PDB file of C-alpha atoms in Angstrom:
ATOM      1  CA  MET A 281     -78.613 -30.635  40.826  1.00 51.00           C
ATOM      2  CA  ALA A 282     -80.176 -30.298  44.166  1.00 53.00           C
ATOM      3  CA  ALA A 283     -79.755 -26.887  44.309  1.00 53.00           C
ATOM      4  CA  ALA A 284     -80.758 -26.034  40.687  1.00 52.00           C
ATOM      5  CA  SER A 285     -84.150 -28.421  41.411  1.00 52.00           C
ATOM      6  CA  ARG A 286     -84.686 -26.008  43.916  1.00 56.00           C
ATOM      7  CA  LEU A 287     -84.869 -23.062  42.085  1.00 58.00           C
ATOM      8  CA  GLY A 288     -87.095 -24.062  39.716  1.00 61.00           C
ATOM      9  CA  GLY A 289     -85.110 -26.557  37.446  1.00 62.00           C
ATOM     10  CA  VAL A 290     -82.760 -24.267  35.476  1.00 67.00           C
ATOM     11  CA  ALA A 291     -79.040 -24.572  36.530  1.00 69.00           C
ATOM     12  CA  MET A 292     -77.731 -21.316  36.709  1.00 71.00           C
ATOM     13  CA  THR A 293     -73.353 -20.663  35.795  1.00 76.00           C
ATOM     14  CA  PRO A 294     -71.557 -18.487  38.515  1.00 75.00           C
ATOM     15  CA  ARG A 295     -71.397 -14.751  37.527  1.00 76.00           C
ATOM     16  CA  ARG A 296     -67.900 -13.785  36.241  1.00 75.00           C
ATOM     17  CA  THR A 297     -66.335 -10.533  37.667  1.00 80.00           C
ATOM     18  CA  GLY A 298     -63.313  -8.795  36.330  1.00 81.00           C
ATOM     19  CA  PHE A 299     -62.135  -8.134  32.470  1.00 83.00           C
ATOM     20  CA  SER A 300     -61.221 -11.046  30.492  1.00 90.00           C
ATOM     21  CA  LEU A 301     -57.774 -10.188  28.616  1.00 91.00           C
ATOM     22  CA  ILE A 302     -58.729  -9.365  25.502  1.00 93.00           C
ATOM     23  CA  GLU A 303     -60.513  -6.328  26.682  1.00 92.00           C
ATOM     24  CA  THR A 304     -57.783  -5.276  28.846  1.00 93.00           C
ATOM     25  CA  LEU A 305     -55.424  -5.264  25.667  1.00 95.00           C
ATOM     26  CA  VAL A 306     -58.182  -3.499  23.746  1.00 95.00           C
ATOM     27  CA  ALA A 307     -58.055  -0.793  26.185  1.00 95.00           C
ATOM     28  CA  MET A 308     -54.538  -0.381  26.855  1.00 96.00           C
ATOM     29  CA  ALA A 309     -53.886  -0.084  22.801  1.00 97.00           C
ATOM     30  CA  MET A 310     -56.488   2.923  22.708  1.00 97.00           C
ATOM     31  CA  SER A 311     -54.614   4.719  25.386  1.00 97.00           C
ATOM     32  CA  ALA A 312     -51.373   4.072  23.857  1.00 97.00           C
ATOM     33  CA  VAL A 313     -52.987   5.746  20.816  1.00 97.00           C
ATOM     34  CA  MET A 314     -54.536   8.765  22.507  1.00 97.00           C
ATOM     35  CA  VAL A 315     -51.191   9.379  25.043  1.00 97.00           C
ATOM     36  CA  THR A 316     -49.317   8.993  21.502  1.00 97.00           C
ATOM     37  CA  VAL A 317     -51.686  11.830  19.675  1.00 96.00           C
ATOM     38  CA  ALA A 318     -51.796  14.175  22.744  1.00 96.00           C
ATOM     39  CA  ILE A 319     -48.149  13.964  23.157  1.00 96.00           C
ATOM     40  CA  THR A 320     -47.741  14.968  19.461  1.00 95.00           C
ATOM     41  CA  THR A 321     -49.864  17.546  19.444  1.00 95.00           C
ATOM     42  CA  ILE A 322     -48.243  19.355  22.495  1.00 95.00           C
ATOM     43  CA  THR A 323     -44.941  18.960  20.778  1.00 94.00           C
ATOM     44  CA  LEU A 324     -46.101  20.544  17.897  1.00 93.00           C
ATOM     45  CA  MET A 325     -48.059  23.497  19.877  1.00 93.00           C
ATOM     46  CA  MET A 326     -44.648  24.440  21.868  1.00 92.00           C
ATOM     47  CA  ARG A 327     -42.602  24.168  18.482  1.00 91.00           C
ATOM     48  CA  SER A 328     -44.976  26.658  17.147  1.00 90.00           C
ATOM     49  CA  GLU A 329     -44.806  28.979  19.994  1.00 90.00           C
ATOM     50  CA  ARG A 330     -40.786  28.991  19.990  1.00 87.00           C
ATOM     51  CA  THR A 331     -40.670  29.288  16.206  1.00 86.00           C
ATOM     52  CA  GLY A 332     -43.353  32.325  16.778  1.00 87.00           C
ATOM     53  CA  THR A 333     -41.552  33.690  19.618  1.00 86.00           C
ATOM     54  CA  ASP A 334     -38.336  33.828  17.619  1.00 80.00           C
ATOM     55  CA  ALA A 335     -39.807  35.379  14.829  1.00 81.00           C
ATOM     56  CA  LEU A 336     -41.202  38.103  17.159  1.00 85.00           C
ATOM     57  CA  ILE A 337     -37.947  38.919  18.873  1.00 81.00           C
ATOM     58  CA  ALA A 338     -35.900  38.962  15.378  1.00 76.00           C
ATOM     59  CA  ALA A 339     -38.705  41.513  14.392  1.00 81.00           C
ATOM     60  CA  GLN A 340     -38.483  43.781  17.500  1.00 84.00           C
ATOM     61  CA  SER A 341     -34.700  43.792  17.012  1.00 80.00           C
ATOM     62  CA  GLY A 342     -34.927  44.404  13.573  1.00 80.00           C
ATOM     63  CA  HIS A 343     -37.369  47.372  14.016  1.00 86.00           C
ATOM     64  CA  ARG A 344     -35.456  49.072  16.763  1.00 88.00           C
ATOM     65  CA  PHE A 345     -32.531  48.606  14.486  1.00 87.00           C
ATOM     66  CA  GLU A 346     -33.999  50.323  11.960  1.00 88.00           C
ATOM     67  CA  ARG A 347     -35.143  53.378  14.328  1.00 91.00           C
ATOM     68  CA  ARG A 348     -32.055  53.711  16.196  1.00 91.00           C
ATOM     69  CA  PHE A 349     -30.066  53.552  12.760  1.00 90.00           C
ATOM     70  CA  ARG A 350     -32.054  56.610  11.226  1.00 91.00           C
ATOM     71  CA  ASP A 351     -31.828  58.654  14.191  1.00 90.00           C
ATOM     72  CA  ASP A 352     -28.259  58.416  14.726  1.00 90.00           C
ATOM     73  CA  VAL A 353     -27.459  59.364  10.962  1.00 90.00           C
ATOM     74  CA  HIS A 354     -30.367  61.935  10.674  1.00 88.00           C
ATOM     75  CA  ALA A 355     -28.756  63.621  13.955  1.00 87.00           C
ATOM     76  CA  ALA A 356     -25.148  63.016  12.937  1.00 88.00           C
ATOM     77  CA  ALA A 357     -23.204  66.052  10.993  1.00 87.00           C
ATOM     78  CA  ALA A 358     -20.477  63.739   9.793  1.00 88.00           C
ATOM     79  CA  ALA A 359     -19.981  60.274   8.604  1.00 90.00           C
ATOM     80  CA  VAL A 360     -17.169  57.998   7.854  1.00 90.00           C
ATOM     81  CA  VAL A 361     -16.718  54.744   6.815  1.00 91.00           C
ATOM     82  CA  ASP A 362     -13.597  52.415   7.837  1.00 89.00           C
ATOM     83  CA  THR A 363     -13.022  49.239   5.564  1.00 83.00           C
ATOM     84  CA  SER A 364      -9.494  48.679   6.931  1.00 85.00           C
ATOM     85  CA  ASP A 365     -10.310  45.508   8.397  1.00 81.00           C
ATOM     86  CA  SER A 366     -13.153  44.080   6.050  1.00 72.00           C
ATOM     87  CA  SER A 367     -14.034  41.506   8.545  1.00 73.00           C
ATOM     88  CA  ARG A 368     -15.425  44.343  10.677  1.00 80.00           C
ATOM     89  CA  PRO A 369     -16.487  47.535   8.532  1.00 82.00           C
ATOM     90  CA  LEU A 370     -17.118  50.505  10.533  1.00 87.00           C
ATOM     91  CA  LEU A 371     -19.342  53.577  10.429  1.00 91.00           C
ATOM     92  CA  ARG A 372     -18.215  56.440  12.582  1.00 90.00           C
ATOM     93  CA  LEU A 373     -21.072  59.137  12.837  1.00 91.00           C
ATOM     94  CA  ASP A 374     -20.074  62.610  14.870  1.00 88.00           C
ATOM     95  CA  GLY A 375     -22.754  64.704  15.524  1.00 79.00           C
ATOM     96  CA  ASN A 376     -23.293  68.564  16.525  1.00 72.00           C
ATOM     97  CA  GLY A 377     -21.646  68.652  20.000  1.00 76.00           C
ATOM     98  CA  GLN A 378     -23.038  64.995  20.829  1.00 79.00           C
ATOM     99  CA  PRO A 379     -20.806  62.250  21.686  1.00 85.00           C
ATOM    100  CA  GLY A 380     -19.343  60.341  18.657  1.00 89.00           C
ATOM    101  CA  ILE A 381     -21.548  56.968  17.602  1.00 91.00           C
ATOM    102  CA  THR A 382     -19.891  53.872  15.987  1.00 91.00           C
ATOM    103  CA  TRP A 383     -21.523  51.313  14.465  1.00 91.00           C
ATOM    104  CA  SER A 384     -19.836  47.777  13.508  1.00 88.00           C
ATOM    105  CA  ARG A 385     -20.259  44.462  12.662  1.00 86.00           C
ATOM    106  CA  VAL A 386     -19.871  41.897  15.466  1.00 85.00           C
ATOM    107  CA  LYS A 387     -20.745  38.374  15.849  1.00 82.00           C
ATOM    108  CA  GLY A 388     -24.085  37.509  15.663  1.00 76.00           C
ATOM    109  CA  GLY A 389     -25.320  40.954  14.265  1.00 81.00           C
ATOM    110  CA  LEU A 390     -24.206  44.545  14.331  1.00 86.00           C
ATOM    111  CA  ARG A 391     -23.007  46.781  17.321  1.00 89.00           C
ATOM    112  CA  ARG A 392     -24.110  50.417  18.113  1.00 91.00           C
ATOM    113  CA  THR A 393     -21.447  52.211  20.828  1.00 90.00           C
ATOM    114  CA  VAL A 394     -21.905  55.758  21.859  1.00 90.00           C
ATOM    115  CA  GLY A 395     -18.758  57.619  22.887  1.00 84.00           C
ATOM    116  CA  ASN A 396     -15.500  57.262  23.222  1.00 74.00           C
ATOM    117  CA  PRO A 397     -14.787  55.196  25.703  1.00 77.00           C
ATOM    118  CA  PRO A 398     -18.137  53.827  25.319  1.00 70.00           C
ATOM    119  CA  SER A 399     -20.939  54.970  27.609  1.00 82.00           C
ATOM    120  CA  HIS A 400     -23.867  52.910  25.930  1.00 87.00           C
ATOM    121  CA  VAL A 401     -23.350  50.038  24.030  1.00 88.00           C
ATOM    122  CA  ASP A 402     -26.214  48.285  22.159  1.00 88.00           C
ATOM    123  CA  THR A 403     -26.155  45.005  19.544  1.00 86.00           C
ATOM    124  CA  PHE A 404     -28.825  44.123  17.154  1.00 84.00           C
ATOM    125  CA  ARG A 405     -29.065  40.599  16.217  1.00 79.00           C
ATOM    126  CA  LEU A 406     -29.265  39.945  12.546  1.00 76.00           C
ATOM    127  CA  SER A 407     -28.260  36.852  10.431  1.00 73.00           C
ATOM    128  CA  ALA A 408     -25.774  38.411   8.164  1.00 73.00           C
ATOM    129  CA  THR A 409     -22.173  37.171   7.316  1.00 75.00           C
ATOM    130  CA  GLU A 410     -21.381  40.122   5.310  1.00 80.00           C
ATOM    131  CA  VAL A 411     -22.057  43.774   6.518  1.00 83.00           C
ATOM    132  CA  VAL A 412     -21.701  47.013   4.038  1.00 86.00           C
ATOM    133  CA  PHE A 413     -21.788  50.380   4.892  1.00 89.00           C
ATOM    134  CA  THR A 414     -21.427  52.862   1.839  1.00 89.00           C
ATOM    135  CA  LEU A 415     -21.765  57.006   1.587  1.00 90.00           C
ATOM    136  CA  SER A 416     -23.489  58.428  -1.567  1.00 90.00           C
ATOM    137  CA  SER A 417     -25.016  61.623  -2.597  1.00 88.00           C
ATOM    138  CA  ALA A 418     -28.359  62.504  -3.937  1.00 87.00           C
ATOM    139  CA  GLY A 419     -30.453  65.353  -5.069  1.00 84.00           C
ATOM    140  CA  PRO A 420     -29.860  68.256  -7.511  1.00 85.00           C
ATOM    141  CA  PRO A 421     -26.841  70.403  -6.637  1.00 82.00           C
ATOM    142  CA  SER A 422     -28.474  72.989  -4.718  1.00 80.00           C
ATOM    143  CA  ARG A 423     -29.556  70.502  -2.549  1.00 82.00           C
ATOM    144  CA  ARG A 424     -27.525  67.478  -2.807  1.00 83.00           C
ATOM    145  CA  ARG A 425     -27.933  65.545   0.420  1.00 86.00           C
ATOM    146  CA  GLN A 426     -25.702  62.524   1.505  1.00 87.00           C
ATOM    147  CA  LEU A 427     -27.359  59.269   2.009  1.00 90.00           C
ATOM    148  CA  VAL A 428     -25.644  56.823   4.418  1.00 90.00           C
ATOM    149  CA  THR A 429     -26.442  52.800   3.358  1.00 90.00           C
ATOM    150  CA  ILE A 430     -25.882  49.818   5.209  1.00 88.00           C
ATOM    151  CA  THR A 431     -26.705  46.307   3.405  1.00 86.00           C
ATOM    152  CA  ALA A 432     -26.765  43.210   5.250  1.00 81.00           C
ATOM    153  CA  ILE A 433     -26.072  40.011   3.468  1.00 79.00           C
ATOM    154  CA  PRO A 434     -27.672  37.073   5.355  1.00 75.00           C
ATOM    155  CA  GLU A 435     -25.940  33.369   5.094  1.00 69.00           C
ATOM    156  CA  THR A 436     -26.705  31.352   2.422  1.00 65.00           C
ATOM    157  CA  ASP A 437     -28.110  27.993   2.832  1.00 59.00           C
ATOM    158  CA  SER A 438     -29.878  25.391   1.139  1.00 50.00           C
ATOM    159  CA  GLU A 439     -33.313  26.214   2.121  1.00 54.00           C
ATOM    160  CA  PRO A 440     -33.152  29.772   3.547  1.00 49.00           C
ATOM    161  CA  LEU A 441     -35.919  30.796   5.837  1.00 52.00           C
ATOM    162  CA  ALA A 442     -38.121  33.252   4.880  1.00 50.00           C
ATOM    163  CA  ARG A 443     -37.176  35.920   6.792  1.00 51.00           C
ATOM    164  CA  ASP A 444     -33.744  35.744   5.767  1.00 48.00           C
ATOM    165  CA  ALA A 445     -33.870  35.624   2.326  1.00 48.00           C
ATOM    166  CA  TRP A 446     -33.442  38.719   1.064  1.00 55.00           C
ATOM    167  CA  PRO A 447     -30.624  41.286   2.170  1.00 63.00           C
ATOM    168  CA  THR A 448     -31.588  43.700   4.668  1.00 78.00           C
ATOM    169  CA  ARG A 449     -30.995  47.557   2.796  1.00 84.00           C
ATOM    170  CA  LEU A 450     -31.411  50.650   4.748  1.00 85.00           C
ATOM    171  CA  THR A 451     -31.141  54.275   3.115  1.00 88.00           C
ATOM    172  CA  THR A 452     -30.892  57.410   5.290  1.00 87.00           C
ATOM    173  CA  VAL A 453     -30.175  61.175   5.231  1.00 88.00           C
ATOM    174  CA  LEU A 454     -27.098  62.148   6.747  1.00 85.00           C
ATOM    175  CA  ASN A 455     -28.351  65.522   9.006  1.00 80.00           C
ATOM    176  CA  ARG A 456     -31.630  65.514   7.992  1.00 74.00           C
ATOM    177  CA  ASP A 457     -32.376  69.094   9.676  1.00 66.00           C
ATOM    178  CA  GLY A 458     -29.943  70.703   8.021  1.00 62.00           C
ATOM    179  CA  ARG A 459     -28.207  71.892  11.332  1.00 55.00           C
ATOM    180  CA  PRO A 460     -24.953  74.038  10.632  1.00 49.00           C
ATOM    181  CA  VAL A 461     -22.081  71.700  11.906  1.00 43.00           C
ATOM    182  CA  SER A 462     -20.350  73.975  14.823  1.00 41.00           C
ATOM    183  CA  SER A 463     -16.647  73.269  15.602  1.00 38.00           C
ATOM    184  CA  LYS A 464     -17.473  73.188  19.551  1.00 40.00           C
ATOM    185  CA  PRO A 465     -20.701  72.553  21.782  1.00 39.00           C
ATOM    186  CA  GLU A 466     -22.471  75.341  22.101  1.00 39.00           C
ATOM    187  CA  ASP A 467     -22.777  77.102  25.352  1.00 38.00           C
ATOM    188  CA  THR A 468     -25.817  76.929  27.487  1.00 37.00           C
ATOM    189  CA  PRO A 469     -26.381  79.746  30.187  1.00 36.00           C
TER     190      PRO A 469
END
């Protein structure tokens, strides 16, 4: 009391330092909520990026497959479909003096093999359980063309993804340029 009387008669309480238990718990709860929101956001962003990357790779593979298949069929003079093994149908394309090209179904997609023995092999990713090659004719008798069609039927799930929901069908004209078929390669000087 002597000290209080010296300071003008008012008793002062000592100043408190630090945080109370309640303030510390509130700060920890707010930090936990912010960390949870941040982790959820980062996880969703990573999943979205991965899905977008997978869709881009599938689209690029599809476009590359379509372009390569059309170019091969357009350049070929003859086509033969071999269905002796129903689990692995084959399409053989023979060109004018060019190495033969074989298209076949393999696990996870389609395989394109150039030459025999293979000098080059490409594999195209498709989510198809069944692949069918067909040959048909179209056009008036004077301009009849042979068509080559490939149909890839996707797996059936209870909830298919949008890109896998429909079969892929690609039809193109055999020997589009109408070049005459030669029995041997042309000699070049």
